[in-house]
């Protein structure tokens, strides 16, 4: 009546949980894990990790760098762990974004800027 499947076999099939292979692997992997949820500090990466570790890394700093008006004789110094850095200069017309490279002075909106590469950092 059931396409060649006996009533006993049909009942047995209905009682057997059907778990796909991927799900069985997950269940097996969970058995190997410790029964606790790690806290944020253990799984943090990127900006969140730097904030938790309180890493003094100006690359991630959101605080503006303020200082004197940069002249050719006394340029505004911009620190960086890299050989270049994107800088935003606030003017009356809005913010001017530019890439400041290590080496020569950069003249932007009448001000001179110089990149000072710092030792250390992870970048």
Coordinates of C-alpha atoms in Angstrom, one line a residue:
X1 CA 0.0 0.0 0.0
X2 CA 2.8 2.4 0.7
X3 CA 5.0 1.8 -2.4
X4 CA 6.7 -1.3 -1.0
X5 CA 7.3 0.1 2.5
X6 CA 5.9 -1.9 5.3
X7 CA 3.8 -0.2 8.0
X8 CA 6.5 -1.1 10.6
X9 CA 9.3 0.4 8.5
X10 CA 7.2 3.6 7.8
X11 CA 6.7 4.0 11.6
X12 CA 10.4 3.5 12.2
X13 CA 11.3 6.2 9.6
X14 CA 8.8 8.6 11.1
X15 CA 10.4 8.2 14.5
X16 CA 14.0 8.6 13.3
X17 CA 15.1 12.2 13.4
X18 CA 16.5 13.4 10.0
X19 CA 19.5 15.6 10.6
X20 CA 21.4 16.8 7.6
X21 CA 25.1 16.1 7.4
X22 CA 26.1 19.8 8.1
X23 CA 23.8 20.0 11.1
X24 CA 25.4 16.8 12.5
X25 CA 28.8 18.3 12.1
X26 CA 27.7 21.4 14.0
X27 CA 26.2 19.3 16.8
X28 CA 29.4 17.4 17.0
X29 CA 31.5 20.6 17.1
X30 CA 29.4 22.1 19.8
X31 CA 30.0 19.0 22.0
X32 CA 33.8 19.9 21.9
X33 CA 33.2 23.6 22.9
X34 CA 33.3 24.8 26.5
X35 CA 29.8 25.7 27.8
X36 CA 30.4 29.4 28.1
X37 CA 29.9 32.5 26.0
X38 CA 33.1 34.6 25.6
X39 CA 33.0 38.2 26.7
X40 CA 33.4 41.1 24.4
X41 CA 37.1 41.6 25.2
X42 CA 37.9 38.1 24.0
X43 CA 36.3 38.4 20.6
X44 CA 36.8 42.1 19.9
X45 CA 38.7 43.1 16.7
X46 CA 39.6 46.3 14.9
X47 CA 38.5 49.6 16.4
X48 CA 36.6 47.9 19.3
X49 CA 39.8 46.0 20.4
X50 CA 41.9 49.2 20.2
X51 CA 39.4 51.0 22.4
X52 CA 39.2 48.1 24.9
X53 CA 43.0 47.7 25.1
X54 CA 43.3 51.5 25.2
X55 CA 45.9 51.4 22.5
X56 CA 47.5 54.8 22.0
X57 CA 47.2 54.7 18.2
X58 CA 46.6 58.0 16.5
X59 CA 45.7 56.2 13.3
X60 CA 42.3 55.4 14.9
X61 CA 41.9 58.7 16.8
X62 CA 38.8 60.7 15.9
X63 CA 40.0 63.7 17.8
X64 CA 41.0 66.6 15.6
X65 CA 44.6 67.7 15.4
X66 CA 44.8 71.3 16.2
X67 CA 47.7 73.6 16.1
X68 CA 49.2 76.7 14.5
X69 CA 48.6 77.9 10.9
X70 CA 51.2 76.2 8.8
X71 CA 53.7 78.4 7.0
X72 CA 56.5 77.4 4.7
X73 CA 59.1 78.1 7.5
X74 CA 56.9 76.5 10.2
X75 CA 54.5 73.9 8.6
X76 CA 51.7 72.3 10.6
X77 CA 53.0 68.8 11.6
X78 CA 50.7 65.9 11.2
X79 CA 51.8 62.7 13.0
X80 CA 51.2 59.2 11.4
X81 CA 52.4 55.7 11.8
X82 CA 52.2 55.4 8.0
X83 CA 54.1 57.1 5.1
X84 CA 50.8 58.9 4.2
X85 CA 47.6 60.0 5.9
X86 CA 44.3 61.4 4.8
X87 CA 43.8 64.8 6.4
X88 CA 40.7 67.0 6.6
X89 CA 41.2 70.7 6.7
X90 CA 38.2 72.7 7.9
X91 CA 37.7 75.9 6.0
X92 CA 34.9 78.5 5.7
X93 CA 33.8 76.8 2.5
X94 CA 33.7 73.3 4.1
X95 CA 36.2 70.5 4.7
X96 CA 39.0 69.9 2.2
X97 CA 40.2 66.3 2.3
X98 CA 43.7 65.5 1.0
X99 CA 46.4 62.9 1.1
X100 CA 49.5 64.0 3.0
X101 CA 52.6 62.0 2.0
X102 CA 55.9 61.7 3.9
X103 CA 58.6 64.0 2.4
X104 CA 57.7 67.3 0.8
X105 CA 55.6 70.1 2.2
X106 CA 52.0 70.2 1.0
X107 CA 50.3 73.5 0.4
X108 CA 46.5 73.3 0.9
X109 CA 44.3 76.3 1.1
X110 CA 47.2 78.6 1.9
X111 CA 48.6 76.4 4.7
X112 CA 51.7 74.2 4.7
X113 CA 51.6 70.7 6.1
X114 CA 54.3 68.1 6.8
X115 CA 53.8 64.5 7.8
X116 CA 55.9 63.3 10.7
X117 CA 56.2 59.5 10.6
X118 CA 56.2 57.9 14.0
X119 CA 58.0 54.8 15.1
X120 CA 55.9 51.8 16.0
X121 CA 52.3 51.2 15.2
X122 CA 50.7 48.2 13.4
X123 CA 50.1 49.9 10.0

